[in-house]
Amino acid sequence: MAILAIDTSTIVSGAAIVQKDKLVAEIIMQLKLPQSEVLLGHVQDVLKIAHMDKSDLTGVAISIGPGSFTGLRIGLATAKMLSYALSIPVVAVSSLEAMAYHYPVPGVYVASVLDAQKSNAYFALYEWNGKGFDEKKQTCVMDFEEVVKYCSTLDKPVVFVGDIAQKKAEIIAQYENVSLGLPHLCMPRASNVAMAAKARFENEDYDNIMDLEPVYIRRSEAEVLWEKRHGEKLTDL
């Protein structure tokens, strides 16, 4: 089984190939370049590094959101295209759950957070159970400092991962019981997406690419501005 994993949920562009429990190859780039300009190149490069052809792939794992609206659409479109062209299954996983795989450690909670703009964060809380992560708090949008305050009151230490955690490290430093993950263990990684999807591939629990959509959690700023200007929801048209 050779799984291609893709993560485009943030400005980090990542592609990885995993076979069973082995990470064969991975490319990560954190630059402010459009995902549309770099993703396919990363897929080609990671195949080359792994000495594989696209025909060797048996599945695609993709981070489904939340995260960058444009990035999620590009990543999912790429996964669907590969699935259709190569006749291989797709498994979509939460971007936040995938980031928790940086810290598969008992006795701590992992707070996965991504920038939701205006000081807000996409937030979910996870705990390692020895085989995977239990979701202790479902994905939501909260003010980032409120997230930190909430986590500081929990019964176990909490480690933060995600872009907004790095941007607002000074807030985390003000509270007890919480800490910031190391820089290389903070941002999304495609290999984590593969690990989060592993059990579903083994159980042949695949997603239907015909109805698979990104998980946005909140509406885009463009939708909000349109409604303010026109006084009605886009879904009402």
XYZ file of C-alpha atoms in Angstrom:
237
model
C 0.000 0.000 0.000
C 1.475 3.336 -1.085
C -0.537 6.315 0.123
C 0.001 9.832 -1.205
C -0.906 12.375 1.459
C -1.573 16.060 0.765
C -1.995 19.023 3.103
C -2.920 22.466 1.786
C -4.878 23.766 4.780
C -2.483 26.707 5.375
C 0.359 28.464 3.564
C 2.347 25.283 4.161
C 2.269 23.054 1.106
C 3.015 19.413 1.797
C 3.049 16.048 0.037
C 4.182 12.712 1.434
C 4.219 9.032 0.543
C 3.667 6.427 3.244
C 3.857 2.647 2.959
C 2.361 0.749 5.906
C 4.045 2.348 8.947
C 6.945 3.805 6.977
C 7.333 7.394 5.804
C 9.032 6.967 2.423
C 9.327 10.614 1.359
C 7.957 14.034 2.242
C 8.166 17.591 0.959
C 7.179 20.590 3.096
C 7.364 24.201 2.006
C 6.298 27.179 4.097
C 6.272 30.074 1.671
C 3.581 32.554 0.730
C 3.098 31.099 -2.739
C -0.309 30.031 -4.075
C -0.979 26.342 -3.533
C -2.056 26.188 -7.173
C 1.519 27.029 -8.231
C 3.379 24.490 -6.105
C 1.188 21.517 -5.175
C 1.367 19.447 -8.357
C 5.109 20.037 -8.503
C 5.408 18.732 -4.953
C 3.420 15.612 -5.864
C 5.722 14.965 -8.805
C 8.830 15.624 -6.710
C 7.818 13.354 -3.839
C 7.132 10.523 -6.278
C 10.565 11.059 -7.812
C 12.278 11.079 -4.414
C 10.460 7.852 -3.483
C 11.459 6.267 -6.815
C 7.802 5.642 -7.591
C 5.443 6.220 -10.467
C 1.932 7.542 -9.999
C 0.683 4.095 -11.022
C 2.239 2.710 -7.808
C -0.146 4.727 -5.638
C -2.990 2.869 -3.960
C -4.744 5.775 -2.250
C -4.821 9.490 -1.516
C -5.172 11.058 1.937
C -6.218 14.713 2.069
C -6.760 17.259 4.830
C -10.348 18.430 4.448
C -10.344 21.492 6.722
C -10.779 23.755 8.463
C -8.162 26.129 7.132
C -7.505 28.337 4.139
C -10.600 28.317 1.929
C -8.616 28.507 -1.304
C -5.960 26.049 -0.176
C -8.555 23.467 0.867
C -10.318 23.696 -2.485
C -7.055 23.252 -4.410
C -5.973 20.292 -2.307
C -9.314 18.533 -2.566
C -9.575 19.150 -6.306
C -6.113 17.608 -6.724
C -7.028 14.587 -4.594
C -10.235 14.053 -6.556
C -8.400 14.357 -9.868
C -5.811 11.767 -8.827
C -8.491 9.455 -7.478
C -10.468 9.611 -10.708
C -7.470 9.358 -13.045
C -5.751 6.515 -11.187
C -8.889 4.730 -9.915
C -7.687 4.847 -6.320
C -9.671 5.676 -3.150
C -9.586 8.889 -1.125
C -9.716 9.341 2.638
C -10.284 12.850 3.984
C -9.276 13.789 7.531
C -9.616 16.855 9.713
C -6.753 19.320 9.361
C -6.829 19.805 13.128
C -6.749 16.084 13.922
C -3.814 15.627 11.557
C -1.813 18.292 13.416
C -2.404 16.458 16.702
C -0.237 13.631 15.354
C 2.808 15.759 16.143
C 2.298 14.744 19.797
C 1.006 11.159 20.164
C 1.855 11.274 23.873
C -0.243 9.978 26.791
C -1.041 12.250 29.691
C -1.394 15.494 27.733
C -4.000 17.191 25.588
C -3.145 18.573 22.170
C -4.842 21.850 21.240
C -4.859 22.157 17.464
C -5.501 25.728 16.323
C -5.487 27.454 12.962
C -5.950 31.132 12.179
C -9.614 31.967 11.553
C -8.909 35.724 11.196
C -9.847 38.620 13.499
C -8.029 37.021 16.486
C -10.205 33.914 16.200
C -9.008 30.330 15.913
C -10.338 27.094 14.536
C -9.915 24.929 17.623
C -10.227 21.274 18.572
C -8.797 19.369 21.537
C -7.380 15.835 21.308
C -6.005 13.116 23.572
C -3.867 10.151 22.490
C -5.416 6.765 23.324
C -2.521 4.570 22.240
C -3.830 3.928 18.731
C -5.264 7.274 17.662
C -6.715 10.483 19.017
C -9.945 10.952 20.929
C -11.635 14.281 20.239
C -12.170 15.903 23.640
C -13.663 19.119 22.248
C -15.232 19.311 18.818
C -13.992 21.730 16.191
C -15.266 25.254 16.738
C -14.316 28.886 16.214
C -13.264 30.813 19.339
C -11.308 33.901 20.258
C -7.744 32.660 20.587
C -7.133 34.025 24.070
C -10.394 32.399 25.222
C -9.060 29.113 23.865
C -5.885 29.518 25.916
C -7.844 30.437 29.043
C -10.069 27.382 28.609
C -7.112 25.057 28.141
C -5.309 26.481 31.186
C -8.159 25.172 33.398
C -8.032 21.557 32.172
C -6.935 18.575 34.255
C -3.877 17.770 32.102
C -1.114 19.827 30.493
C -1.992 21.181 27.052
C 0.424 21.619 24.152
C -0.577 23.984 21.358
C 0.117 23.352 17.673
C -0.853 25.513 14.704
C -0.096 28.773 12.952
C -2.019 31.130 15.229
C -0.350 29.562 18.270
C 3.028 30.544 16.848
C 1.798 34.031 15.941
C 0.417 34.609 19.437
C 2.993 32.757 21.518
C 3.076 35.632 24.005
C -0.531 34.888 25.015
C 0.246 31.230 25.701
C 3.244 32.291 27.813
C 0.949 34.225 30.156
C -0.940 31.140 31.377
C -0.141 28.039 33.426
C -0.729 24.471 32.248
C -0.270 25.355 28.556
C 2.772 25.380 26.296
C 3.652 25.961 22.660
C 4.892 23.100 20.516
C 8.330 23.347 18.952
C 8.370 25.186 15.603
C 8.956 22.039 13.526
C 6.146 20.297 15.437
C 3.625 23.076 15.066
C 2.675 23.408 11.403
C 0.673 20.970 9.266
C 2.516 18.038 7.693
C 1.309 15.734 4.956
C 2.807 12.734 6.757
C 0.491 13.473 9.699
C -2.455 13.395 7.299
C -1.351 9.926 6.201
C -1.117 8.740 9.819
C -4.584 10.107 10.612
C -6.020 8.306 7.561
C -4.142 5.022 8.092
C -6.825 3.115 10.017
C -9.533 4.040 7.530
C -7.442 2.814 4.615
C -6.825 -0.454 6.459
C -10.577 -0.843 7.029
C -11.370 0.202 3.431
C -13.469 3.048 4.838
C -13.164 5.396 1.892
C -14.862 8.683 1.044
C -17.107 9.259 -1.957
C -15.332 11.828 -4.120
C -18.622 12.819 -5.756
C -19.980 14.430 -2.579
C -16.749 15.234 -0.725
C -16.505 18.941 0.152
C -14.094 21.052 2.233
C -15.009 21.661 5.868
C -14.960 25.427 6.263
C -16.665 25.817 9.708
C -17.288 29.515 9.063
C -18.313 31.573 6.046
C -15.765 33.439 3.971
C -15.277 37.186 4.362
C -16.556 37.621 0.803
C -19.870 35.998 1.754
C -20.192 38.126 4.890
C -19.485 41.352 2.980
C -21.947 40.400 0.226
C -24.701 39.867 2.778
C -23.980 43.209 4.460
C -24.206 45.017 1.149
C -27.232 43.201 -0.232
C -29.157 42.380 2.927
C -29.753 38.710 2.111
C -27.912 35.410 2.309
C -26.297 33.869 -0.743
C -28.121 30.614 0.019
C -31.439 32.425 -0.298
C -30.870 33.349 -3.953
